[in-house]
Coordinates of C-alpha atoms in Angstrom, one line a residue:
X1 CA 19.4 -12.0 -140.3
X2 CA 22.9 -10.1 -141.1
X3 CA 23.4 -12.4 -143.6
X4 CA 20.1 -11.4 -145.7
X5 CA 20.4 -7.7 -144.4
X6 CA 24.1 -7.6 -145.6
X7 CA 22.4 -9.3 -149.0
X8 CA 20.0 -6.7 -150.0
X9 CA 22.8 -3.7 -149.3
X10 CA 25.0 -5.6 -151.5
X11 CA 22.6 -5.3 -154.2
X12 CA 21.5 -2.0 -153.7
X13 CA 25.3 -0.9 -153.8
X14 CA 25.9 -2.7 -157.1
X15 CA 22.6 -1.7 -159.2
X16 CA 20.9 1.0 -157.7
X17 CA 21.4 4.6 -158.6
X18 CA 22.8 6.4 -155.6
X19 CA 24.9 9.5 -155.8
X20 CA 28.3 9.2 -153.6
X21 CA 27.0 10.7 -150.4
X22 CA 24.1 8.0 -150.5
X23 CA 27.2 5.3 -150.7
X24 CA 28.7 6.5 -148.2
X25 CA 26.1 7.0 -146.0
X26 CA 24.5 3.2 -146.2
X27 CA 28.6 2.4 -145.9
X28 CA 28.6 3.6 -142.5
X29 CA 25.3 1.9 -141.2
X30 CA 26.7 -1.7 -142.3
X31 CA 28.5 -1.1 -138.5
X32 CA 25.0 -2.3 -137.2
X33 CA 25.1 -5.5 -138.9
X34 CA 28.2 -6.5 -137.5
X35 CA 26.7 -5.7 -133.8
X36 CA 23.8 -8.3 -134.9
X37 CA 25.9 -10.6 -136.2
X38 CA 28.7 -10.4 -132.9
X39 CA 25.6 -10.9 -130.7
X40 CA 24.4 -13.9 -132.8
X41 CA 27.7 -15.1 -132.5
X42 CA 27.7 -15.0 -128.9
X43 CA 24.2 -16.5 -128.4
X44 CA 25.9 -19.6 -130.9
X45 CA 28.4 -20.1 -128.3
X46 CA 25.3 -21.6 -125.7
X47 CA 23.9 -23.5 -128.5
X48 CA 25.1 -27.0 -130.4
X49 CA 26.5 -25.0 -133.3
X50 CA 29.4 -26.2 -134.5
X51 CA 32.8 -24.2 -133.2
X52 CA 34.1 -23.7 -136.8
X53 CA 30.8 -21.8 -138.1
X54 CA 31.3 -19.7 -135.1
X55 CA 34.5 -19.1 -136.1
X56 CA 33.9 -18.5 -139.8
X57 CA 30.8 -16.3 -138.5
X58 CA 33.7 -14.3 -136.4
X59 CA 36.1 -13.8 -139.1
X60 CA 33.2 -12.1 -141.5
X61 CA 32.4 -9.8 -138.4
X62 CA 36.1 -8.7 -137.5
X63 CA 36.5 -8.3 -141.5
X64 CA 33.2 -5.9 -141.3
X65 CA 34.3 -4.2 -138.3
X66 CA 37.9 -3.6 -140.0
X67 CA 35.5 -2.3 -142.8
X68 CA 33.8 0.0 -141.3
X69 CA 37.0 1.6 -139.7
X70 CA 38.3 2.2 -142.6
X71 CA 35.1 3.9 -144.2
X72 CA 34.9 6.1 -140.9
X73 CA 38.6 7.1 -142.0
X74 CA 37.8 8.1 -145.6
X75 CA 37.2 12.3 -145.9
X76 CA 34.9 14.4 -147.7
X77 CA 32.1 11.1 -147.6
X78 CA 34.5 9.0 -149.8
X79 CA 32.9 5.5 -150.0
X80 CA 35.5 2.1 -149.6
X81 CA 35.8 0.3 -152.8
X82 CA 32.3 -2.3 -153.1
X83 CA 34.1 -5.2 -154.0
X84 CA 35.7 -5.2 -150.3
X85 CA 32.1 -5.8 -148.8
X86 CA 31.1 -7.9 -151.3
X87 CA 34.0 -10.1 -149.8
X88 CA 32.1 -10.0 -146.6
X89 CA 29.1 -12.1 -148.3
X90 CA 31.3 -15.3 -148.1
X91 CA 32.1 -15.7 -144.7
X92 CA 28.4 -14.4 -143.5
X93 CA 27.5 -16.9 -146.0
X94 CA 29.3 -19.9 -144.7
X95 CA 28.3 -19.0 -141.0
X96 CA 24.3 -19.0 -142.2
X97 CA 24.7 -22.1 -144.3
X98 CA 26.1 -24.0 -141.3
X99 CA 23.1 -22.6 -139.1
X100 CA 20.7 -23.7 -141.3
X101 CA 22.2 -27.0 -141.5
X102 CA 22.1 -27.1 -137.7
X103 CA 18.3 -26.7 -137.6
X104 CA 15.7 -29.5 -137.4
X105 CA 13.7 -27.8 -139.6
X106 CA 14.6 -25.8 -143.4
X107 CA 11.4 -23.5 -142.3
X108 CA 13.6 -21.6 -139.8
X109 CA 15.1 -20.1 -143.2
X110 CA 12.1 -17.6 -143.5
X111 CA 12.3 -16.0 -140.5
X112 CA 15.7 -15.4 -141.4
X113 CA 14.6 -13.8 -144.6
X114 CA 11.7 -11.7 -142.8
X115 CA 14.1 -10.0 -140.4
X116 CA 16.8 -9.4 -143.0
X117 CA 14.5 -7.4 -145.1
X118 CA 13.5 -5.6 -142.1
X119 CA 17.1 -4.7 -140.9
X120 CA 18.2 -3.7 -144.5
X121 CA 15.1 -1.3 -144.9
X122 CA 16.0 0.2 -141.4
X123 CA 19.7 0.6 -142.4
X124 CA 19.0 2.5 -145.4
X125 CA 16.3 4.9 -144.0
X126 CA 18.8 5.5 -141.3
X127 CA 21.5 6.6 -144.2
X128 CA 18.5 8.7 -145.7
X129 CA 18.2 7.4 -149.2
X130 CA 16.5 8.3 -151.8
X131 CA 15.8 5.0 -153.8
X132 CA 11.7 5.1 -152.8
X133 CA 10.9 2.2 -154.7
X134 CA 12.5 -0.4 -151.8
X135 CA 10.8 1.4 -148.8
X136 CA 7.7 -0.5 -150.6
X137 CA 9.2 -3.4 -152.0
X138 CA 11.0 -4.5 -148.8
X139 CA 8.0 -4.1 -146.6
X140 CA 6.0 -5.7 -149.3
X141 CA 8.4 -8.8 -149.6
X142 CA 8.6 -9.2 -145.4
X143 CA 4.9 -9.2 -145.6
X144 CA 4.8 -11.7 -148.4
X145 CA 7.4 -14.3 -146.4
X146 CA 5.3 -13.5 -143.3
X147 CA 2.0 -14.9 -145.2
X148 CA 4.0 -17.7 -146.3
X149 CA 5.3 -18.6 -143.0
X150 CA 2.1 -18.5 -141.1
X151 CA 0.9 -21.2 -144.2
X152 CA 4.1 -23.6 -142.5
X153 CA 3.0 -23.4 -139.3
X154 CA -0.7 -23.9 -139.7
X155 CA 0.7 -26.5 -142.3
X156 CA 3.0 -28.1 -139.1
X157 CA -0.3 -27.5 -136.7
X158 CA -2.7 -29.1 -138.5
X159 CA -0.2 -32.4 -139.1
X160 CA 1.1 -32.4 -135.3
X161 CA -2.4 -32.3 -134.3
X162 CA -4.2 -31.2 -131.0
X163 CA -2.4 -33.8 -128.9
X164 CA 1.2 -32.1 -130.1
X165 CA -0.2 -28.6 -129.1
X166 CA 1.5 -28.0 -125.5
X167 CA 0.6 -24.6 -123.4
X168 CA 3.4 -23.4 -124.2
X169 CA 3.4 -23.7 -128.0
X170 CA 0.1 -22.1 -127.7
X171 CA 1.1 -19.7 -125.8
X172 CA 3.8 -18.2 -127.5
X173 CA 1.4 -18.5 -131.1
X174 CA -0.8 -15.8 -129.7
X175 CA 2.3 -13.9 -128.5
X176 CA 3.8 -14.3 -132.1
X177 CA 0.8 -13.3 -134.0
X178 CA 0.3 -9.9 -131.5
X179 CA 4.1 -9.0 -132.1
X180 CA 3.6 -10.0 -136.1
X181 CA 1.2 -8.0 -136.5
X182 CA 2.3 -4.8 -134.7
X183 CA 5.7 -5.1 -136.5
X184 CA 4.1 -5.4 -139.7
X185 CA 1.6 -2.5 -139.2
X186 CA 4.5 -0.1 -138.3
X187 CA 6.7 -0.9 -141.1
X188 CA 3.5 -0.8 -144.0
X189 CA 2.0 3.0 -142.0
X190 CA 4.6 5.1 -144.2
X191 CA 3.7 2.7 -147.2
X192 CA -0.3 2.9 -146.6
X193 CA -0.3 6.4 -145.0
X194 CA 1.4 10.4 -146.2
X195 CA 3.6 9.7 -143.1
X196 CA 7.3 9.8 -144.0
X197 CA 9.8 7.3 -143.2
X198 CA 10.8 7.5 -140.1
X199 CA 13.9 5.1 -139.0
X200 CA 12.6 5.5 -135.0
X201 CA 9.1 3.8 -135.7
X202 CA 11.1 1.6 -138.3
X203 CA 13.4 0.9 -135.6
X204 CA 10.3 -0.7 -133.0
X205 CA 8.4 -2.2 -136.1
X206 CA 12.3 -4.3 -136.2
X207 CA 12.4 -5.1 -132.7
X208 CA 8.6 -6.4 -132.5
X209 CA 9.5 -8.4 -135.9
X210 CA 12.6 -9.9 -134.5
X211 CA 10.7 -11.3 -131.2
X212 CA 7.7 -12.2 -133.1
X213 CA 10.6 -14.2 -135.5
X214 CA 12.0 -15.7 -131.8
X215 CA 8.8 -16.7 -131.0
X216 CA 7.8 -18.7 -133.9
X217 CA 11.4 -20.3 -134.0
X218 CA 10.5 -22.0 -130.9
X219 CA 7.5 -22.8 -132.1
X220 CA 8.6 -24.4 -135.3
X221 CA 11.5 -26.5 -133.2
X222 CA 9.0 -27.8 -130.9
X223 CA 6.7 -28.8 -133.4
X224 CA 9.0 -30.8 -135.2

């Protein structure tokens, strides 16, 4: 999730046309990518990931926290050169590579993707931007991995069959496909609607995304 967050900033930074106070702005929001990816980290510790992607994973979060100190330090909204969080792409990079690689499944990579684009489209509202064209892309795109991911799991339901289907996988399918579809609905209202972008309702469309995202993880694991 910081990983593909941290992605779609990086790109935004390097083509989009943003005046200085924009940069500096989505700059100082990258701080809440670091918090996600320090409490992944510490979720990693309980899991059978191995210690050196931790540490990698670690590394890219102090570099991002030593990052963000020195943008808070900058006067007048003076932005930190690109290139130095474009070097943060390598360790985050690493650290998700040797998740993945962890997982029984390559599927898991989609939720991934779905709550990155969520987390990037929340940063930048927060730092009030003005490139309009990715508050519909990036709601667009999450819906487009979301339609794709509930093809895998019908996909991994109908191949596991009835006999694989266990309360509790069932269970949390309904719970997923409530949260999903909440999420989604929140983050498409300012799309579909008049209703500005607003980084609050942004902010619970992200949360019910991210559990709906932890719900069909464990679904996904258990199925195969």
């Amino acid at each position: 999730m910081p990983f593909c967050a941290l992605l779609v900033v990086c790109l935004i930074l390097k083509y989009g046309q943003i005046c200085p106070g924009q940069h500096s702005r989505i700059q100082g929001e990258l701080i809440t990518i670091w918090t996600v990816l320090f409490v992944a980290l510490m979720m990693g510790i309980e899991t059978s990931i191995s210690p050196w992607v931790l540490a990698i994973g670690g590394l890219g979060g102090v570099y991002g926290v030593l990052l963000s100190i020195w943008q808070g330090k900058l006067p007048n909204k003076r932005a930190i050169p690109d290139k130095a969080i474009y070097y943060s792409l390598l360790p985050l990079g690493f650290f998700s590579i040797g998740v993945l690689a962890a997982q029984q499944s390559p599927f898991i990579i989609l939720p991934m993707i779905i709550t990155g684009f969520i987390l990037a489209n929340l940063l930048l509202v927060k730092a009030k931007h003005r490139l309009e064209a990715f508050n519909k892309i990036l709601p667009f795109a999450g819906v487009a991995c979301s339609i794709l991911l509930l093809i895998v799991v019908a996909s991994l339901v109908f191949i596991t069959g009835e006999q694989g289907l266990t309360d509790k996988i069932t269970s949390n399918l309904y719970w997923f496909i409530g949260f999903l579809l909440m999420g989604l609905a929140l983050w498409l209202l300012p799309v579909v609607s008049d209703n500005p972008q607003s980084h609050t309702l942004l902010g619970v469309a992200t949360f019910l995304i991210l559990i709906s995202q932890v719900l069909i993880y464990e679904v996904i694991v258990l199925l195969t």
